[in-house]
Amino acid sequence: AERLAAHLMSEFSIDDGAKSGIAGVQAVMCSPLTRAVQTCMIGLRPLLVAGPAGSDHPQIQMVELNPNLREKRNLMGKDSSGKYIGDRLAEAIRESLRTLYSDDPIAAEGL
């Protein structure tokens, strides 16, 4: 996910306007499972924050958590069951990302 974020940032530093086809993306869909949301937030971070004023920096307006995108549950598997719903899901994701980036509070701030 961090490699994706670095790649996206390098794309934005190109001045020729060719933003690898992502400039028009306004929304993404993601599984609501914690690890999928974490990957989405980390990997797409450059698209989730506004660029400098007046720039043509693309920005995603919405991340939709769609339960239909969860992994198919295997026999006896619990890894595709959600643990949180609603506002508690957002809180749990923020808490886990802060813990993950506890050594880099500035990186955690943007998540």
JSON list of N, CA and C in Angstrom, two decimals, residues 45-81:
[
{"chain": "A", "resi": 45, "resn": "ARG", "atom": "N", "xyz": [-3.88, 7.35, -0.09]},
{"chain": "A", "resi": 45, "resn": "ARG", "atom": "CA", "xyz": [-3.72, 8.59, 0.67]},
{"chain": "A", "resi": 45, "resn": "ARG", "atom": "C", "xyz": [-3.47, 9.81, -0.21]},
{"chain": "A", "resi": 46, "resn": "PRO", "atom": "N", "xyz": [-2.60, 9.72, -1.24]},
{"chain": "A", "resi": 46, "resn": "PRO", "atom": "CA", "xyz": [-2.37, 10.90, -2.06]},
{"chain": "A", "resi": 46, "resn": "PRO", "atom": "C", "xyz": [-3.64, 11.40, -2.78]},
{"chain": "A", "resi": 47, "resn": "LEU", "atom": "N", "xyz": [-4.58, 10.50, -3.01]},
{"chain": "A", "resi": 47, "resn": "LEU", "atom": "CA", "xyz": [-5.82, 10.90, -3.68]},
{"chain": "A", "resi": 47, "resn": "LEU", "atom": "C", "xyz": [-6.91, 11.31, -2.70]},
{"chain": "A", "resi": 48, "resn": "LEU", "atom": "N", "xyz": [-6.72, 11.03, -1.43]},
{"chain": "A", "resi": 48, "resn": "LEU", "atom": "CA", "xyz": [-7.74, 11.33, -0.42]},
{"chain": "A", "resi": 48, "resn": "LEU", "atom": "C", "xyz": [-7.54, 12.68, 0.23]},
{"chain": "A", "resi": 49, "resn": "VAL", "atom": "N", "xyz": [-6.39, 13.31, -0.02]},
{"chain": "A", "resi": 49, "resn": "VAL", "atom": "CA", "xyz": [-6.12, 14.62, 0.55]},
{"chain": "A", "resi": 49, "resn": "VAL", "atom": "C", "xyz": [-6.06, 15.65, -0.57]},
{"chain": "A", "resi": 50, "resn": "ALA", "atom": "N", "xyz": [-6.46, 16.85, -0.28]},
{"chain": "A", "resi": 50, "resn": "ALA", "atom": "CA", "xyz": [-6.45, 17.91, -1.28]},
{"chain": "A", "resi": 50, "resn": "ALA", "atom": "C", "xyz": [-5.02, 18.31, -1.61]},
{"chain": "A", "resi": 51, "resn": "GLY", "atom": "N", "xyz": [-4.78, 18.61, -2.86]},
{"chain": "A", "resi": 51, "resn": "GLY", "atom": "CA", "xyz": [-3.48, 19.10, -3.28]},
{"chain": "A", "resi": 51, "resn": "GLY", "atom": "C", "xyz": [-3.37, 20.59, -2.97]},
{"chain": "A", "resi": 52, "resn": "PRO", "atom": "N", "xyz": [-2.25, 21.19, -3.34]},
{"chain": "A", "resi": 52, "resn": "PRO", "atom": "CA", "xyz": [-2.06, 22.62, -3.12]},
{"chain": "A", "resi": 52, "resn": "PRO", "atom": "C", "xyz": [-3.15, 23.43, -3.83]},
{"chain": "A", "resi": 53, "resn": "ALA", "atom": "N", "xyz": [-3.51, 24.55, -3.27]},
{"chain": "A", "resi": 53, "resn": "ALA", "atom": "CA", "xyz": [-4.53, 25.42, -3.86]},
{"chain": "A", "resi": 53, "resn": "ALA", "atom": "C", "xyz": [-4.15, 25.77, -5.29]},
{"chain": "A", "resi": 54, "resn": "GLY", "atom": "N", "xyz": [-5.12, 25.64, -6.19]},
{"chain": "A", "resi": 54, "resn": "GLY", "atom": "CA", "xyz": [-4.89, 25.99, -7.58]},
{"chain": "A", "resi": 54, "resn": "GLY", "atom": "C", "xyz": [-4.25, 24.88, -8.40]},
{"chain": "A", "resi": 55, "resn": "SER", "atom": "N", "xyz": [-3.91, 23.75, -7.79]},
{"chain": "A", "resi": 55, "resn": "SER", "atom": "CA", "xyz": [-3.28, 22.67, -8.54]},
{"chain": "A", "resi": 55, "resn": "SER", "atom": "C", "xyz": [-4.35, 21.79, -9.17]},
{"chain": "A", "resi": 56, "resn": "ASP", "atom": "N", "xyz": [-3.93, 20.97, -10.14]},
{"chain": "A", "resi": 56, "resn": "ASP", "atom": "CA", "xyz": [-4.87, 20.03, -10.76]},
{"chain": "A", "resi": 56, "resn": "ASP", "atom": "C", "xyz": [-4.74, 18.65, -10.11]},
{"chain": "A", "resi": 57, "resn": "HIS", "atom": "N", "xyz": [-4.30, 18.64, -8.88]},
{"chain": "A", "resi": 57, "resn": "HIS", "atom": "CA", "xyz": [-4.14, 17.41, -8.10]},
{"chain": "A", "resi": 57, "resn": "HIS", "atom": "C", "xyz": [-5.48, 16.69, -8.00]},
{"chain": "A", "resi": 58, "resn": "PRO", "atom": "N", "xyz": [-5.57, 15.44, -8.53]},
{"chain": "A", "resi": 58, "resn": "PRO", "atom": "CA", "xyz": [-6.84, 14.73, -8.43]},
{"chain": "A", "resi": 58, "resn": "PRO", "atom": "C", "xyz": [-7.17, 14.38, -6.98]},
{"chain": "A", "resi": 59, "resn": "GLN", "atom": "N", "xyz": [-8.45, 14.38, -6.67]},
{"chain": "A", "resi": 59, "resn": "GLN", "atom": "CA", "xyz": [-8.86, 14.04, -5.31]},
{"chain": "A", "resi": 59, "resn": "GLN", "atom": "C", "xyz": [-10.12, 13.20, -5.36]},
{"chain": "A", "resi": 60, "resn": "ILE", "atom": "N", "xyz": [-10.10, 12.09, -4.62]},
{"chain": "A", "resi": 60, "resn": "ILE", "atom": "CA", "xyz": [-11.27, 11.23, -4.49]},
{"chain": "A", "resi": 60, "resn": "ILE", "atom": "C", "xyz": [-12.21, 11.89, -3.49]},
{"chain": "A", "resi": 61, "resn": "GLN", "atom": "N", "xyz": [-13.46, 12.03, -3.87]},
{"chain": "A", "resi": 61, "resn": "GLN", "atom": "CA", "xyz": [-14.45, 12.66, -3.03]},
{"chain": "A", "resi": 61, "resn": "GLN", "atom": "C", "xyz": [-15.09, 11.70, -2.04]},
{"chain": "A", "resi": 62, "resn": "MET", "atom": "N", "xyz": [-15.09, 10.39, -2.37]},
{"chain": "A", "resi": 62, "resn": "MET", "atom": "CA", "xyz": [-15.80, 9.44, -1.52]},
{"chain": "A", "resi": 62, "resn": "MET", "atom": "C", "xyz": [-15.18, 8.05, -1.62]},
{"chain": "A", "resi": 63, "resn": "VAL", "atom": "N", "xyz": [-15.10, 7.37, -0.48]},
{"chain": "A", "resi": 63, "resn": "VAL", "atom": "CA", "xyz": [-14.76, 5.95, -0.42]},
{"chain": "A", "resi": 63, "resn": "VAL", "atom": "C", "xyz": [-16.01, 5.25, 0.10]},
{"chain": "A", "resi": 64, "resn": "GLU", "atom": "N", "xyz": [-16.61, 4.43, -0.76]},
{"chain": "A", "resi": 64, "resn": "GLU", "atom": "CA", "xyz": [-17.81, 3.71, -0.37]},
{"chain": "A", "resi": 64, "resn": "GLU", "atom": "C", "xyz": [-17.44, 2.32, 0.13]},
{"chain": "A", "resi": 65, "resn": "LEU", "atom": "N", "xyz": [-17.85, 2.01, 1.34]},
{"chain": "A", "resi": 65, "resn": "LEU", "atom": "CA", "xyz": [-17.62, 0.68, 1.90]},
{"chain": "A", "resi": 65, "resn": "LEU", "atom": "C", "xyz": [-18.82, -0.19, 1.52]},
{"chain": "A", "resi": 66, "resn": "ASN", "atom": "N", "xyz": [-18.57, -1.18, 0.68]},
{"chain": "A", "resi": 66, "resn": "ASN", "atom": "CA", "xyz": [-19.63, -2.01, 0.13]},
{"chain": "A", "resi": 66, "resn": "ASN", "atom": "C", "xyz": [-19.50, -3.44, 0.66]},
{"chain": "A", "resi": 67, "resn": "PRO", "atom": "N", "xyz": [-20.46, -3.91, 1.46]},
{"chain": "A", "resi": 67, "resn": "PRO", "atom": "CA", "xyz": [-20.37, -5.26, 2.02]},
{"chain": "A", "resi": 67, "resn": "PRO", "atom": "C", "xyz": [-20.34, -6.36, 0.96]},
{"chain": "A", "resi": 68, "resn": "ASN", "atom": "N", "xyz": [-20.79, -6.07, -0.25]},
{"chain": "A", "resi": 68, "resn": "ASN", "atom": "CA", "xyz": [-20.74, -7.06, -1.32]},
{"chain": "A", "resi": 68, "resn": "ASN", "atom": "C", "xyz": [-19.32, -7.32, -1.82]},
{"chain": "A", "resi": 69, "resn": "LEU", "atom": "N", "xyz": [-18.38, -6.52, -1.39]},
{"chain": "A", "resi": 69, "resn": "LEU", "atom": "CA", "xyz": [-16.99, -6.68, -1.81]},
{"chain": "A", "resi": 69, "resn": "LEU", "atom": "C", "xyz": [-16.17, -7.50, -0.81]},
{"chain": "A", "resi": 70, "resn": "ARG", "atom": "N", "xyz": [-16.82, -7.99, 0.24]},
{"chain": "A", "resi": 70, "resn": "ARG", "atom": "CA", "xyz": [-16.10, -8.83, 1.20]},
{"chain": "A", "resi": 70, "resn": "ARG", "atom": "C", "xyz": [-15.65, -10.12, 0.54]},
{"chain": "A", "resi": 71, "resn": "GLU", "atom": "N", "xyz": [-14.62, -10.73, 1.14]},
{"chain": "A", "resi": 71, "resn": "GLU", "atom": "CA", "xyz": [-14.16, -12.03, 0.66]},
{"chain": "A", "resi": 71, "resn": "GLU", "atom": "C", "xyz": [-15.26, -13.06, 0.86]},
{"chain": "A", "resi": 72, "resn": "LYS", "atom": "N", "xyz": [-15.25, -14.06, 0.01]},
{"chain": "A", "resi": 72, "resn": "LYS", "atom": "CA", "xyz": [-16.20, -15.15, 0.17]},
{"chain": "A", "resi": 72, "resn": "LYS", "atom": "C", "xyz": [-15.82, -15.93, 1.42]},
{"chain": "A", "resi": 73, "resn": "ARG", "atom": "N", "xyz": [-16.79, -16.17, 2.27]},
{"chain": "A", "resi": 73, "resn": "ARG", "atom": "CA", "xyz": [-16.53, -16.88, 3.51]},
{"chain": "A", "resi": 73, "resn": "ARG", "atom": "C", "xyz": [-16.25, -18.36, 3.22]},
{"chain": "A", "resi": 74, "resn": "ASN", "atom": "N", "xyz": [-15.16, -18.83, 3.77]},
{"chain": "A", "resi": 74, "resn": "ASN", "atom": "CA", "xyz": [-14.81, -20.25, 3.66]},
{"chain": "A", "resi": 74, "resn": "ASN", "atom": "C", "xyz": [-15.47, -21.03, 4.79]},
{"chain": "A", "resi": 75, "resn": "LEU", "atom": "N", "xyz": [-15.58, -22.31, 4.63]},
{"chain": "A", "resi": 75, "resn": "LEU", "atom": "CA", "xyz": [-16.15, -23.16, 5.66]},
{"chain": "A", "resi": 75, "resn": "LEU", "atom": "C", "xyz": [-15.38, -22.95, 6.96]},
{"chain": "A", "resi": 76, "resn": "MET", "atom": "N", "xyz": [-16.08, -22.60, 8.02]},
{"chain": "A", "resi": 76, "resn": "MET", "atom": "CA", "xyz": [-15.52, -22.35, 9.35]},
{"chain": "A", "resi": 76, "resn": "MET", "atom": "C", "xyz": [-14.67, -21.08, 9.42]},
{"chain": "A", "resi": 77, "resn": "GLY", "atom": "N", "xyz": [-14.63, -20.30, 8.35]},
{"chain": "A", "resi": 77, "resn": "GLY", "atom": "CA", "xyz": [-13.80, -19.09, 8.34]},
{"chain": "A", "resi": 77, "resn": "GLY", "atom": "C", "xyz": [-14.53, -17.92, 8.97]},
{"chain": "A", "resi": 78, "resn": "LYS", "atom": "N", "xyz": [-13.82, -17.17, 9.78]},
{"chain": "A", "resi": 78, "resn": "LYS", "atom": "CA", "xyz": [-14.40, -15.97, 10.39]},
{"chain": "A", "resi": 78, "resn": "LYS", "atom": "C", "xyz": [-13.69, -14.72, 9.90]},
{"chain": "A", "resi": 79, "resn": "ASP", "atom": "N", "xyz": [-12.70, -14.89, 9.01]},
{"chain": "A", "resi": 79, "resn": "ASP", "atom": "CA", "xyz": [-11.93, -13.74, 8.59]},
{"chain": "A", "resi": 79, "resn": "ASP", "atom": "C", "xyz": [-12.68, -12.83, 7.62]},
{"chain": "A", "resi": 80, "resn": "SER", "atom": "N", "xyz": [-13.84, -13.24, 7.16]},
{"chain": "A", "resi": 80, "resn": "SER", "atom": "CA", "xyz": [-14.62, -12.37, 6.29]},
{"chain": "A", "resi": 80, "resn": "SER", "atom": "C", "xyz": [-15.86, -11.82, 7.00]},
{"chain": "A", "resi": 81, "resn": "SER", "atom": "N", "xyz": [-15.88, -11.94, 8.31]},
{"chain": "A", "resi": 81, "resn": "SER", "atom": "CA", "xyz": [-16.98, -11.37, 9.11]},
{"chain": "A", "resi": 81, "resn": "SER", "atom": "C", "xyz": [-16.54, -10.02, 9.66]}
]
